mmCIF file of C-alpha atoms in Angstrom:
data_model
loop_
_atom_site.group_PDB
_atom_site.id
_atom_site.type_symbol
_atom_site.label_atom_id
_atom_site.label_comp_id
_atom_site.label_asym_id
_atom_site.label_seq_id
_atom_site.Cartn_x
_atom_site.Cartn_y
_atom_site.Cartn_z
ATOM 1 C CA MET A 1 36.104 -326.363 3.498
ATOM 2 C CA THR A 2 37.768 -325.206 7.140
ATOM 3 C CA GLY A 3 40.888 -322.520 4.314
ATOM 4 C CA ILE A 4 37.644 -321.191 3.923
ATOM 5 C CA ARG A 5 36.053 -320.494 7.034
ATOM 6 C CA THR A 6 39.287 -320.058 8.917
ATOM 7 C CA PHE A 7 40.019 -316.469 5.639
ATOM 8 C CA TRP A 8 36.514 -315.652 6.319
ATOM 9 C CA ARG A 9 36.828 -315.081 10.031
ATOM 10 C CA ALA A 10 39.787 -313.171 10.043
ATOM 11 C CA LEU A 11 37.947 -311.296 7.094
ATOM 12 C CA PRO A 12 36.706 -307.426 9.177
ATOM 13 C CA ARG A 13 32.812 -306.895 8.657
ATOM 14 C CA GLU A 14 33.772 -304.618 5.392
ATOM 15 C CA GLY A 15 36.300 -306.852 3.939
ATOM 16 C CA ARG A 16 33.307 -309.935 4.180
ATOM 17 C CA TRP A 17 30.669 -307.140 2.935
ATOM 18 C CA LEU A 18 32.648 -305.848 -0.415
ATOM 19 C CA LEU A 19 33.629 -309.864 -0.810
ATOM 20 C CA SER A 20 29.688 -311.384 -0.791
ATOM 21 C CA THR A 21 28.810 -308.756 -2.959
ATOM 22 C CA VAL A 22 31.362 -309.486 -5.685
ATOM 23 C CA VAL A 23 29.658 -312.482 -7.511
ATOM 24 C CA VAL A 24 26.664 -310.488 -8.364
ATOM 25 C CA GLN A 25 28.499 -306.811 -8.737
ATOM 26 C CA THR A 26 29.738 -309.214 -11.887
ATOM 27 C CA PHE A 27 26.887 -310.477 -13.196
ATOM 28 C CA GLY A 28 26.309 -308.190 -15.170
ATOM 29 C CA ARG A 29 29.155 -307.820 -16.648
ATOM 30 C CA GLY A 30 29.110 -310.992 -18.119
ATOM 31 C CA MET A 31 26.154 -310.761 -20.105
ATOM 32 C CA THR A 32 27.630 -307.615 -21.964
ATOM 33 C CA LEU A 33 30.746 -308.415 -22.048
ATOM 34 C CA PRO A 34 31.224 -311.580 -25.147
ATOM 35 C CA PHE A 35 28.779 -309.835 -26.923
ATOM 36 C CA THR A 36 28.912 -305.975 -26.750
ATOM 37 C CA ILE A 37 30.908 -305.908 -30.361
ATOM 38 C CA ILE A 38 28.171 -308.730 -32.183
ATOM 39 C CA TYR A 39 26.024 -305.569 -30.646
ATOM 40 C CA LEU A 40 26.942 -303.292 -32.310
ATOM 41 C CA HIS A 41 27.640 -304.807 -35.360
ATOM 42 C CA GLU A 42 25.151 -307.273 -36.369
ATOM 43 C CA VAL A 43 22.172 -306.067 -34.035
ATOM 44 C CA ARG A 44 23.050 -302.514 -34.211
ATOM 45 C CA GLY A 45 24.588 -303.044 -38.602
ATOM 46 C CA PHE A 46 27.222 -300.347 -37.618
ATOM 47 C CA ASP A 47 30.305 -301.971 -39.685
ATOM 48 C CA LEU A 48 32.392 -304.042 -38.196
ATOM 49 C CA GLY A 49 35.394 -301.907 -37.938
ATOM 50 C CA LEU A 50 33.921 -299.379 -36.659
ATOM 51 C CA SER A 51 32.127 -300.986 -34.224
ATOM 52 C CA GLY A 52 35.714 -302.971 -32.765
ATOM 53 C CA ALA A 53 36.548 -298.991 -33.108
ATOM 54 C CA LEU A 54 34.337 -298.265 -30.500
ATOM 55 C CA MET A 55 34.886 -300.713 -28.383
ATOM 56 C CA SER A 56 38.606 -299.874 -27.863
ATOM 57 C CA LEU A 57 37.123 -296.704 -26.560
ATOM 58 C CA ILE A 58 36.408 -298.075 -23.559
ATOM 59 C CA ALA A 59 40.146 -299.155 -22.746
ATOM 60 C CA ILE A 60 41.306 -296.122 -23.927
ATOM 61 C CA THR A 61 39.078 -293.792 -22.032
ATOM 62 C CA GLY A 62 39.892 -295.824 -18.862
ATOM 63 C CA LEU A 63 43.851 -295.844 -20.134
ATOM 64 C CA LEU A 64 43.092 -291.806 -20.043
ATOM 65 C CA VAL A 65 40.804 -291.753 -16.915
ATOM 66 C CA THR A 66 43.059 -293.899 -14.679
ATOM 67 C CA GLY A 67 46.061 -291.211 -13.267
ATOM 68 C CA PRO A 68 43.915 -288.563 -12.702
ATOM 69 C CA GLY A 69 41.922 -290.516 -10.884
ATOM 70 C CA GLY A 70 44.380 -292.689 -8.750
ATOM 71 C CA THR A 71 44.797 -288.678 -7.968
ATOM 72 C CA LEU A 72 41.292 -287.764 -6.554
ATOM 73 C CA ILE A 73 41.842 -291.319 -4.265
ATOM 74 C CA ASP A 74 43.738 -290.491 -2.128
ATOM 75 C CA ARG A 75 42.383 -286.742 -2.257
ATOM 76 C CA TYR A 76 39.166 -287.740 -1.732
ATOM 77 C CA GLY A 77 39.161 -291.025 -0.842
ATOM 78 C CA ALA A 78 38.105 -294.478 -3.684
ATOM 79 C CA ARG A 79 34.587 -293.820 -2.577
ATOM 80 C CA ARG A 80 33.640 -291.311 -3.467
ATOM 81 C CA VAL A 81 35.289 -291.792 -6.583
ATOM 82 C CA LEU A 82 34.019 -294.800 -6.740
ATOM 83 C CA LEU A 83 30.658 -293.596 -6.764
ATOM 84 C CA ILE A 84 31.736 -291.174 -9.298
ATOM 85 C CA GLY A 85 32.206 -294.079 -11.291
ATOM 86 C CA LEU A 86 29.261 -296.085 -10.641
ATOM 87 C CA LEU A 87 26.835 -293.688 -12.114
ATOM 88 C CA SER A 88 28.866 -292.782 -15.268
ATOM 89 C CA MET A 89 28.484 -297.158 -15.370
ATOM 90 C CA ILE A 90 25.256 -296.993 -15.396
ATOM 91 C CA ALA A 91 24.686 -293.919 -17.790
ATOM 92 C CA GLY A 92 26.741 -295.295 -19.685
ATOM 93 C CA CYS A 93 25.468 -299.015 -19.933
ATOM 94 C CA THR A 94 21.236 -297.215 -20.405
ATOM 95 C CA LEU A 95 22.309 -295.031 -23.011
ATOM 96 C CA LEU A 96 24.019 -298.173 -24.813
ATOM 97 C CA ALA A 97 21.018 -300.146 -24.501
ATOM 98 C CA PHE A 98 18.887 -297.019 -26.424
ATOM 99 C CA ALA A 99 21.431 -296.610 -29.117
ATOM 100 C CA THR A 100 20.595 -297.043 -32.538
ATOM 101 C CA HIS A 101 23.528 -293.963 -33.956
ATOM 102 C CA PRO A 102 27.051 -294.443 -33.429
ATOM 103 C CA ALA A 103 28.025 -291.125 -31.855
ATOM 104 C CA VAL A 104 25.224 -292.475 -29.036
ATOM 105 C CA ALA A 105 26.861 -295.316 -29.098
ATOM 106 C CA ALA A 106 30.829 -293.505 -28.560
ATOM 107 C CA VAL A 107 29.224 -291.642 -25.358
ATOM 108 C CA ALA A 108 27.485 -293.978 -23.492
ATOM 109 C CA VAL A 109 31.363 -297.216 -24.993
ATOM 110 C CA MET A 110 33.214 -293.806 -22.996
ATOM 111 C CA LEU A 111 31.098 -292.956 -19.729
ATOM 112 C CA ILE A 112 31.390 -296.662 -19.361
ATOM 113 C CA GLY A 113 35.370 -296.063 -19.880
ATOM 114 C CA VAL A 114 35.258 -294.157 -17.154
ATOM 115 C CA ASN A 115 33.385 -296.035 -14.646
ATOM 116 C CA PHE A 116 36.907 -298.601 -15.785
ATOM 117 C CA GLY A 117 39.750 -296.764 -15.241
ATOM 118 C CA VAL A 118 38.403 -295.300 -11.692
ATOM 119 C CA SER A 119 37.245 -298.891 -10.798
ATOM 120 C CA TRP A 120 40.386 -300.785 -10.645
ATOM 121 C CA PRO A 121 41.708 -298.553 -8.512
ATOM 122 C CA GLY A 122 39.555 -297.131 -6.494
ATOM 123 C CA PHE A 123 38.662 -301.374 -5.358
ATOM 124 C CA ASN A 124 41.694 -301.874 -4.502
ATOM 125 C CA ALA A 125 42.583 -299.284 -2.928
ATOM 126 C CA LEU A 126 39.518 -299.793 -0.980
ATOM 127 C CA ILE A 127 40.709 -303.595 -0.540
ATOM 128 C CA ALA A 128 43.468 -302.569 1.107
ATOM 129 C CA SER A 129 42.014 -299.959 3.856
ATOM 130 C CA VAL A 130 40.324 -303.050 4.553
ATOM 131 C CA VAL A 131 42.397 -305.498 4.518
ATOM 132 C CA ASP A 132 46.575 -306.625 5.100
ATOM 133 C CA GLY A 133 49.403 -308.060 4.846
ATOM 134 C CA GLU A 134 48.566 -312.376 4.012
ATOM 135 C CA VAL A 135 44.730 -312.134 3.885
ATOM 136 C CA ARG A 136 45.256 -309.424 1.800
ATOM 137 C CA GLN A 137 46.913 -311.403 -0.057
ATOM 138 C CA GLN A 138 43.939 -313.864 -0.089
ATOM 139 C CA TYR A 139 41.605 -312.377 -0.622
ATOM 140 C CA PHE A 140 42.993 -310.876 -4.176
ATOM 141 C CA GLY A 141 42.884 -313.883 -4.803
ATOM 142 C CA VAL A 142 39.581 -314.585 -4.013
ATOM 143 C CA ASN A 143 37.981 -311.749 -5.041
ATOM 144 C CA PHE A 144 39.354 -312.127 -8.307
ATOM 145 C CA ALA A 145 37.702 -316.454 -8.663
ATOM 146 C CA LEU A 146 34.278 -314.720 -7.465
ATOM 147 C CA VAL A 147 35.056 -311.654 -10.651
ATOM 148 C CA ASN A 148 35.499 -315.221 -12.410
ATOM 149 C CA LEU A 149 33.001 -316.961 -11.458
ATOM 150 C CA GLY A 150 30.012 -313.754 -11.663
ATOM 151 C CA ILE A 151 31.152 -313.181 -15.325
ATOM 152 C CA GLY A 152 31.235 -316.890 -16.082
ATOM 153 C CA VAL A 153 27.617 -317.536 -15.025
ATOM 154 C CA GLY A 154 26.682 -314.138 -16.974
ATOM 155 C CA GLY A 155 28.634 -315.029 -20.303
ATOM 156 C CA ILE A 156 26.322 -318.404 -20.327
ATOM 157 C CA ILE A 157 22.714 -317.322 -19.558
ATOM 158 C CA GLY A 158 23.025 -314.235 -21.612
ATOM 159 C CA GLY A 159 24.503 -316.598 -23.875
ATOM 160 C CA PHE A 160 21.554 -318.850 -24.287
ATOM 161 C CA PHE A 161 19.165 -315.208 -23.426
ATOM 162 C CA VAL A 162 20.326 -312.224 -26.143
ATOM 163 C CA ASP A 163 18.866 -313.087 -29.973
ATOM 164 C CA VAL A 164 20.606 -310.857 -32.309
ATOM 165 C CA HIS A 165 16.267 -311.049 -34.058
ATOM 166 C CA ASP A 166 15.454 -309.701 -31.208
ATOM 167 C CA PRO A 167 17.106 -306.602 -30.158
ATOM 168 C CA GLY A 168 15.084 -306.184 -26.528
ATOM 169 C CA THR A 169 17.173 -309.223 -25.416
ATOM 170 C CA PHE A 170 20.834 -307.398 -26.590
ATOM 171 C CA THR A 171 18.690 -303.803 -23.993
ATOM 172 C CA THR A 172 17.713 -306.738 -22.031
ATOM 173 C CA ILE A 173 20.978 -307.562 -21.187
ATOM 174 C CA PHE A 174 22.879 -303.975 -20.855
ATOM 175 C CA LEU A 175 19.920 -302.425 -17.872
ATOM 176 C CA ILE A 176 20.407 -305.468 -15.945
ATOM 177 C CA ASP A 177 23.883 -304.482 -16.672
ATOM 178 C CA ALA A 178 23.805 -301.015 -14.904
ATOM 179 C CA ALA A 179 21.019 -302.842 -12.635
ATOM 180 C CA THR A 180 23.893 -305.025 -10.816
ATOM 181 C CA SER A 181 26.085 -301.634 -10.588
ATOM 182 C CA LEU A 182 23.675 -300.135 -7.277
ATOM 183 C CA ILE A 183 24.135 -302.996 -5.403
ATOM 184 C CA PRO A 184 28.712 -301.555 -5.660
ATOM 185 C CA MET A 185 26.497 -298.256 -4.853
ATOM 186 C CA ALA A 186 24.450 -299.582 -2.110
ATOM 187 C CA LEU A 187 27.477 -301.021 -0.515
ATOM 188 C CA LEU A 188 29.320 -297.602 -0.832
ATOM 189 C CA LEU A 189 26.201 -295.789 0.603
ATOM 190 C CA GLY A 190 25.602 -298.262 3.425
ATOM 191 C CA PRO A 191 28.107 -300.224 5.377
ATOM 192 C CA LEU A 192 31.026 -299.388 3.386
ATOM 193 C CA ARG A 193 30.163 -295.009 3.538
ATOM 194 C CA HIS A 194 32.746 -294.970 7.055
ATOM 195 C CA VAL A 195 35.662 -296.205 5.074
ATOM 196 C CA ARG A 196 38.890 -293.897 4.644
ATOM 197 C CA THR A 197 41.602 -294.619 1.935
ATOM 198 C CA GLN A 198 42.935 -291.453 1.855
ATOM 199 C CA ALA A 199 45.157 -290.623 4.717
ATOM 200 C CA ASP A 200 43.720 -288.505 7.778
ATOM 201 C CA ALA A 201 43.795 -283.996 6.762
ATOM 202 C CA ASP A 202 45.979 -283.635 10.017
ATOM 203 C CA ALA A 203 49.179 -286.364 8.114
ATOM 204 C CA PRO A 204 51.690 -283.968 6.796
ATOM 205 C CA ALA A 205 51.507 -282.926 3.570
ATOM 206 C CA ASP A 206 53.066 -284.644 0.238
ATOM 207 C CA ASP A 207 56.325 -283.218 0.087
ATOM 208 C CA GLY A 208 56.867 -284.537 -4.016
ATOM 209 C CA GLY A 209 56.931 -288.263 -3.501
ATOM 210 C CA GLY A 210 54.036 -289.227 -3.861
ATOM 211 C CA SER A 211 54.181 -287.730 -7.020
ATOM 212 C CA TYR A 212 53.395 -290.706 -11.022
ATOM 213 C CA ARG A 213 57.467 -289.304 -11.471
ATOM 214 C CA ALA A 214 58.317 -290.564 -8.051
ATOM 215 C CA ILE A 215 56.657 -293.275 -7.421
ATOM 216 C CA LEU A 216 58.159 -294.238 -11.035
ATOM 217 C CA ARG A 217 61.040 -293.611 -10.291
ATOM 218 C CA GLN A 218 61.337 -297.004 -7.833
ATOM 219 C CA PRO A 219 63.522 -299.072 -9.698
ATOM 220 C CA ALA A 220 60.731 -302.231 -7.904
ATOM 221 C CA VAL A 221 58.150 -299.943 -9.603
ATOM 222 C CA ARG A 222 59.516 -299.596 -12.925
ATOM 223 C CA TRP A 223 59.507 -303.458 -13.067
ATOM 224 C CA LEU A 224 56.915 -304.885 -11.547
ATOM 225 C CA THR A 225 55.178 -302.373 -13.843
ATOM 226 C CA LEU A 226 56.854 -303.624 -16.987
ATOM 227 C CA LEU A 227 55.879 -307.359 -15.116
ATOM 228 C CA THR A 228 52.454 -305.846 -14.670
ATOM 229 C CA PHE A 229 51.747 -304.934 -18.766
ATOM 230 C CA LEU A 230 53.948 -307.735 -19.944
ATOM 231 C CA ALA A 231 52.215 -310.698 -18.589
ATOM 232 C CA VAL A 232 49.215 -308.608 -19.835
ATOM 233 C CA PHE A 233 50.204 -308.526 -23.047
ATOM 234 C CA ILE A 234 50.885 -312.182 -23.441
ATOM 235 C CA GLY A 235 48.005 -313.182 -21.097
ATOM 236 C CA TYR A 236 44.785 -311.050 -20.393
ATOM 237 C CA GLY A 237 45.506 -309.067 -24.332
ATOM 238 C CA GLN A 238 45.372 -311.861 -25.559
ATOM 239 C CA LEU A 239 42.488 -313.997 -24.550
ATOM 240 C CA GLU A 240 39.878 -311.720 -26.749
ATOM 241 C CA ALA A 241 42.051 -311.895 -29.779
ATOM 242 C CA GLY A 242 44.824 -313.475 -30.327
ATOM 243 C CA PHE A 243 43.797 -317.152 -28.464
ATOM 244 C CA PRO A 244 40.538 -317.424 -30.384
ATOM 245 C CA ALA A 245 41.257 -316.370 -34.053
ATOM 246 C CA PHE A 246 44.200 -318.873 -32.963
ATOM 247 C CA ALA A 247 42.126 -321.224 -32.086
ATOM 248 C CA ARG A 248 39.867 -320.654 -35.118
ATOM 249 C CA GLN A 249 42.872 -319.231 -38.384
ATOM 250 C CA VAL A 250 45.118 -322.120 -37.290
ATOM 251 C CA SER A 251 43.972 -323.838 -34.962
ATOM 252 C CA GLY A 252 40.818 -325.118 -37.377
ATOM 253 C CA VAL A 253 38.037 -325.683 -34.393
ATOM 254 C CA SER A 254 34.814 -324.705 -33.941
ATOM 255 C CA THR A 255 32.963 -321.878 -31.976
ATOM 256 C CA GLN A 256 31.801 -324.146 -29.696
ATOM 257 C CA VAL A 257 35.430 -325.635 -29.016
ATOM 258 C CA VAL A 258 36.025 -321.710 -27.852
ATOM 259 C CA GLY A 259 33.761 -321.414 -25.579
ATOM 260 C CA ILE A 260 33.776 -324.264 -23.904
ATOM 261 C CA ALA A 261 38.013 -323.037 -24.023
ATOM 262 C CA PHE A 262 36.388 -319.996 -22.512
ATOM 263 C CA ALA A 263 33.788 -321.988 -19.528
ATOM 264 C CA VAL A 264 37.825 -324.764 -18.245
ATOM 265 C CA ASN A 265 39.819 -321.934 -17.956
ATOM 266 C CA THR A 266 36.492 -320.079 -15.352
ATOM 267 C CA ALA A 267 36.393 -323.631 -14.198
ATOM 268 C CA VAL A 268 39.639 -323.689 -13.165
ATOM 269 C CA ILE A 269 40.350 -320.284 -12.008
ATOM 270 C CA VAL A 270 37.594 -321.093 -9.880
ATOM 271 C CA LEU A 271 37.915 -324.512 -8.570
ATOM 272 C CA LEU A 272 41.781 -324.341 -7.693
ATOM 273 C CA GLN A 273 42.412 -319.881 -6.736
ATOM 274 C CA PHE A 274 42.193 -321.651 -3.450
ATOM 275 C CA THR A 275 44.532 -324.459 -3.240
ATOM 276 C CA VAL A 276 46.450 -322.658 -4.338
ATOM 277 C CA LEU A 277 46.381 -319.167 -2.107
ATOM 278 C CA ARG A 278 47.146 -321.821 0.653
ATOM 279 C CA LEU A 279 49.998 -323.434 -1.715
ATOM 280 C CA ILE A 280 51.609 -319.576 -1.411
ATOM 281 C CA ALA A 281 51.161 -318.845 1.567
ATOM 282 C CA GLY A 282 54.374 -316.606 3.242
ATOM 283 C CA ARG A 283 56.444 -317.751 -0.181
ATOM 284 C CA ARG A 284 58.338 -314.578 -2.557
ATOM 285 C CA ARG A 285 55.884 -313.009 -4.723
ATOM 286 C CA THR A 286 58.293 -312.470 -7.349
ATOM 287 C CA ARG A 287 59.081 -316.892 -7.219
ATOM 288 C CA VAL A 288 55.180 -317.953 -8.126
ATOM 289 C CA MET A 289 55.234 -315.239 -10.547
ATOM 290 C CA GLN A 290 58.467 -317.174 -12.132
ATOM 291 C CA VAL A 291 56.510 -320.455 -11.583
ATOM 292 C CA MET A 292 53.833 -318.576 -13.602
ATOM 293 C CA ALA A 293 55.524 -316.773 -16.289
ATOM 294 C CA LEU A 294 56.867 -321.551 -16.322
ATOM 295 C CA ILE A 295 53.766 -322.642 -17.006
ATOM 296 C CA TRP A 296 52.113 -319.505 -19.254
ATOM 297 C CA ALA A 297 54.968 -320.617 -22.015
ATOM 298 C CA VAL A 298 53.873 -324.666 -21.262
ATOM 299 C CA SER A 299 50.832 -323.570 -22.599
ATOM 300 C CA TRP A 300 51.081 -321.032 -25.247
ATOM 301 C CA VAL A 301 53.542 -324.282 -26.547
ATOM 302 C CA ILE A 302 50.843 -326.691 -26.418
ATOM 303 C CA LEU A 303 48.204 -323.854 -28.014
ATOM 304 C CA GLY A 304 50.926 -323.744 -31.144
ATOM 305 C CA LEU A 305 50.709 -327.772 -31.106
ATOM 306 C CA THR A 306 47.380 -327.454 -31.859
ATOM 307 C CA GLY A 307 48.160 -325.609 -35.634
ATOM 308 C CA LEU A 308 50.230 -328.664 -36.683
ATOM 309 C CA LEU A 309 46.702 -331.279 -36.917
ATOM 310 C CA PRO A 310 44.378 -328.216 -37.442
ATOM 311 C CA ALA A 311 40.473 -328.957 -37.494
ATOM 312 C CA SER A 312 41.315 -332.455 -35.712
ATOM 313 C CA LEU A 313 39.794 -334.370 -32.180
ATOM 314 C CA ALA A 314 43.437 -333.115 -30.914
ATOM 315 C CA ALA A 315 43.192 -329.493 -32.088
ATOM 316 C CA ALA A 316 40.148 -329.038 -30.248
ATOM 317 C CA ILE A 317 41.400 -330.979 -26.251
ATOM 318 C CA GLY A 318 45.036 -328.712 -27.399
ATOM 319 C CA VAL A 319 42.922 -326.104 -27.477
ATOM 320 C CA ILE A 320 40.750 -326.399 -23.975
ATOM 321 C CA ALA A 321 43.960 -327.870 -22.388
ATOM 322 C CA TYR A 322 45.621 -323.876 -23.776
ATOM 323 C CA MET A 323 42.886 -322.442 -21.164
ATOM 324 C CA GLY A 324 43.154 -324.543 -18.759
ATOM 325 C CA VAL A 325 46.849 -324.596 -18.513
ATOM 326 C CA PHE A 326 46.994 -320.858 -18.695
ATOM 327 C CA ALA A 327 43.318 -320.215 -16.387
ATOM 328 C CA PHE A 328 46.403 -321.858 -13.521
ATOM 329 C CA GLY A 329 49.161 -319.809 -14.162
ATOM 330 C CA GLU A 330 46.098 -316.907 -13.443
ATOM 331 C CA THR A 331 45.335 -318.043 -9.602
ATOM 332 C CA MET A 332 49.341 -316.911 -9.229
ATOM 333 C CA LEU A 333 49.076 -313.560 -10.982
ATOM 334 C CA GLN A 334 46.270 -311.469 -9.382
ATOM 335 C CA PRO A 335 47.188 -312.802 -5.782
ATOM 336 C CA THR A 336 50.592 -310.881 -6.000
ATOM 337 C CA VAL A 337 50.786 -307.943 -8.624
ATOM 338 C CA PRO A 338 48.026 -306.258 -6.312
ATOM 339 C CA ALA A 339 49.325 -307.488 -3.604
ATOM 340 C CA ILE A 340 52.459 -305.852 -4.084
ATOM 341 C CA TYR A 341 51.557 -302.621 -5.886
ATOM 342 C CA ASN A 342 49.366 -302.094 -1.874
ATOM 343 C CA ASP A 343 52.657 -302.920 0.057
ATOM 344 C CA LEU A 344 54.283 -300.589 -1.570
ATOM 345 C CA ALA A 345 52.631 -298.157 -1.369
ATOM 346 C CA SER A 346 51.135 -295.650 1.765
ATOM 347 C CA ASP A 347 47.464 -294.170 2.605
ATOM 348 C CA ARG A 348 48.586 -291.192 1.120
ATOM 349 C CA THR A 349 49.696 -292.544 -1.828
ATOM 350 C CA ARG A 350 47.535 -295.789 -2.383
ATOM 351 C CA GLY A 351 45.257 -294.651 -5.448
ATOM 352 C CA ARG A 352 48.179 -293.494 -7.013
ATOM 353 C CA TYR A 353 50.300 -296.824 -6.823
ATOM 354 C CA ASN A 354 46.918 -298.743 -8.019
ATOM 355 C CA ALA A 355 46.683 -296.178 -10.997
ATOM 356 C CA VAL A 356 49.932 -297.102 -12.010
ATOM 357 C CA ASN A 357 49.547 -300.902 -11.596
ATOM 358 C CA SER A 358 45.569 -300.109 -13.514
ATOM 359 C CA ALA A 359 47.245 -298.095 -16.438
ATOM 360 C CA ALA A 360 50.040 -300.928 -16.639
ATOM 361 C CA PHE A 361 46.903 -303.641 -17.243
ATOM 362 C CA GLN A 362 44.728 -301.564 -19.510
ATOM 363 C CA GLY A 363 48.147 -300.348 -21.699
ATOM 364 C CA GLY A 364 49.213 -304.239 -22.438
ATOM 365 C CA ALA A 365 44.705 -305.519 -22.877
ATOM 366 C CA ILE A 366 45.809 -302.845 -25.733
ATOM 367 C CA THR A 367 48.691 -303.712 -27.407
ATOM 368 C CA GLY A 368 47.832 -307.485 -27.209
ATOM 369 C CA PRO A 369 45.808 -307.714 -29.386
ATOM 370 C CA LEU A 370 47.027 -305.127 -31.791
ATOM 371 C CA VAL A 371 50.209 -306.714 -32.153
ATOM 372 C CA ALA A 372 48.197 -310.274 -32.583
ATOM 373 C CA GLY A 373 46.115 -308.688 -35.020
ATOM 374 C CA VAL A 374 48.682 -308.104 -37.317
ATOM 375 C CA MET A 375 50.618 -310.809 -36.694
ATOM 376 C CA LEU A 376 47.968 -313.250 -37.758
ATOM 377 C CA GLY A 377 46.536 -310.953 -39.987
ATOM 378 C CA GLU A 378 49.880 -310.993 -42.098
ATOM 379 C CA GLY A 379 49.863 -315.084 -42.398
ATOM 380 C CA LEU A 380 52.943 -314.802 -39.505
ATOM 381 C CA THR A 381 52.571 -317.516 -37.189
ATOM 382 C CA ILE A 382 55.021 -319.045 -35.742
ATOM 383 C CA TRP A 383 56.899 -315.848 -34.613
ATOM 384 C CA PHE A 384 53.074 -315.615 -32.636
ATOM 385 C CA VAL A 385 53.171 -318.108 -30.976
ATOM 386 C CA SER A 386 57.450 -318.134 -30.180
ATOM 387 C CA ALA A 387 56.457 -314.627 -29.216
ATOM 388 C CA MET A 388 54.089 -315.568 -26.818
ATOM 389 C CA VAL A 389 56.723 -318.113 -25.478
ATOM 390 C CA ALA A 390 59.650 -315.389 -25.257
ATOM 391 C CA GLY A 391 57.339 -313.313 -23.260
ATOM 392 C CA SER A 392 56.405 -315.917 -21.022
ATOM 393 C CA VAL A 393 60.116 -316.624 -20.133
ATOM 394 C CA ALA A 394 60.464 -312.429 -19.964
ATOM 395 C CA VAL A 395 58.291 -312.202 -17.593
ATOM 396 C CA GLY A 396 60.193 -315.224 -15.079
ATOM 397 C CA VAL A 397 63.715 -313.033 -16.089
ATOM 398 C CA ILE A 398 61.847 -309.924 -15.173
ATOM 399 C CA ALA A 399 60.084 -311.252 -11.527
ATOM 400 C CA ILE A 400 63.812 -312.563 -11.095
ATOM 401 C CA VAL A 401 65.203 -308.489 -11.678
ATOM 402 C CA LEU A 402 63.082 -307.231 -9.794
ATOM 403 C CA GLU A 403 63.596 -309.541 -6.448
ATOM 404 C CA ARG A 404 66.869 -307.878 -5.752
ATOM 405 C CA VAL A 405 64.786 -304.726 -5.361
ATOM 406 C CA LEU A 406 61.578 -305.453 -3.453
ATOM 407 C CA SER A 407 61.564 -305.072 0.049
ATOM 408 C CA PRO A 408 60.865 -308.435 2.199
ATOM 409 C CA VAL A 409 57.716 -307.412 3.469
ATOM 410 C CA ALA A 410 57.012 -306.225 -0.053
ATOM 411 C CA ASN A 411 57.656 -309.635 -1.726
ATOM 412 C CA GLY A 412 55.766 -311.984 0.755
ATOM 413 C CA VAL A 413 58.209 -312.728 3.236
ATOM 414 C CA ILE A 414 56.638 -313.094 6.754
ATOM 415 C CA ASP A 415 58.218 -312.028 9.202
ATOM 416 C CA THR A 416 56.198 -313.757 12.102
ATOM 417 C CA PRO A 417 57.068 -318.017 12.633
ATOM 418 C CA ALA A 418 52.607 -318.934 10.392
ATOM 419 C CA PRO A 419 50.716 -316.381 8.208
ATOM 420 C CA LEU A 420 47.970 -314.890 9.298
ATOM 421 C CA VAL A 421 45.350 -317.274 8.217
ATOM 422 C CA ASP A 422 45.797 -320.831 8.584
ATOM 423 C CA PRO A 423 45.258 -322.066 5.255
ATOM 424 C CA ARG A 424 44.924 -325.478 5.581
#
């Protein structure tokens, strides 16, 4: 508790406002995220393939708008771009709540995708403008834990509330999702209305060094972007596709076990995130990524072994253990990667750097499920697990290469003898 109080006291007022509302902001998304495809297929009667395509439109739209969104953030500020994204989210969720035709649903999910595309770089740029140094790394970690808490609580309540035989229950959760977007809008229009993420108007003009081509020309950015893509491909890209498919088809566990595994994932992140932040404070971020890669490799080995004892208690325990171990690795990824991107960026380029981060994340989130579907659909279970383990090892190798081209400051090496926030 001392560490939490110390961290909270180190935050400026704007940072406290942002952090104190995260759980409520993400609660609505948690209510709808696990049940959107069920809503489209079982409630609205769309073909399962069409429902899956509609779901992919969210990520595809987000990926398409991320690049332009980053440029607009640097030119006009994150606050304005985020307000447009939140309005799009409210419109999309409201429209989806009443969508009875695929064309209407397609418009709705694309509106939601617009918000997804600008919210990641926008909020990361906003956070980086409010906090810096070691506090910034801790902020990203605590924010990640609170996001998981909000989504987890929302998912649990949504699971008890929705009923496929009562479309009104699904209409309600999508309207709640829309309503929760009003909270960050109120912050941006109120307490955070003076926060600037763009450079001052009298600052030197951009000489081209802030273009996406110039940013990606930097070796540190290229290796970091590759690491991000691969980490998401073998990590988050599998959580909603590869993992549940493997757990059901190969491990032979029940849907209840899969649900418990996701609950364990959330619990581990919420309970351990601050402890992990204390342990990694002042350490090289690339070394933390190497440890994370090793942990994820172990988690995939655990999941693979469950296939040797399908439909057994050991398989169920292994599936749950996989998610717990994987979550432990997550607590190391989320504080480090966004912090590196923002330490590499300037005020004039912060939106574009975060857009590169977002694009790499979304690219992994799109391709991960596609590869998992093909491999598991063809019965290549051993090759699938082997690919995930090899990918984890590759992340560790890339982190070693990244360390050689990354500046000490961006790598989290603190010049002062003590950290900005005493984590103990």
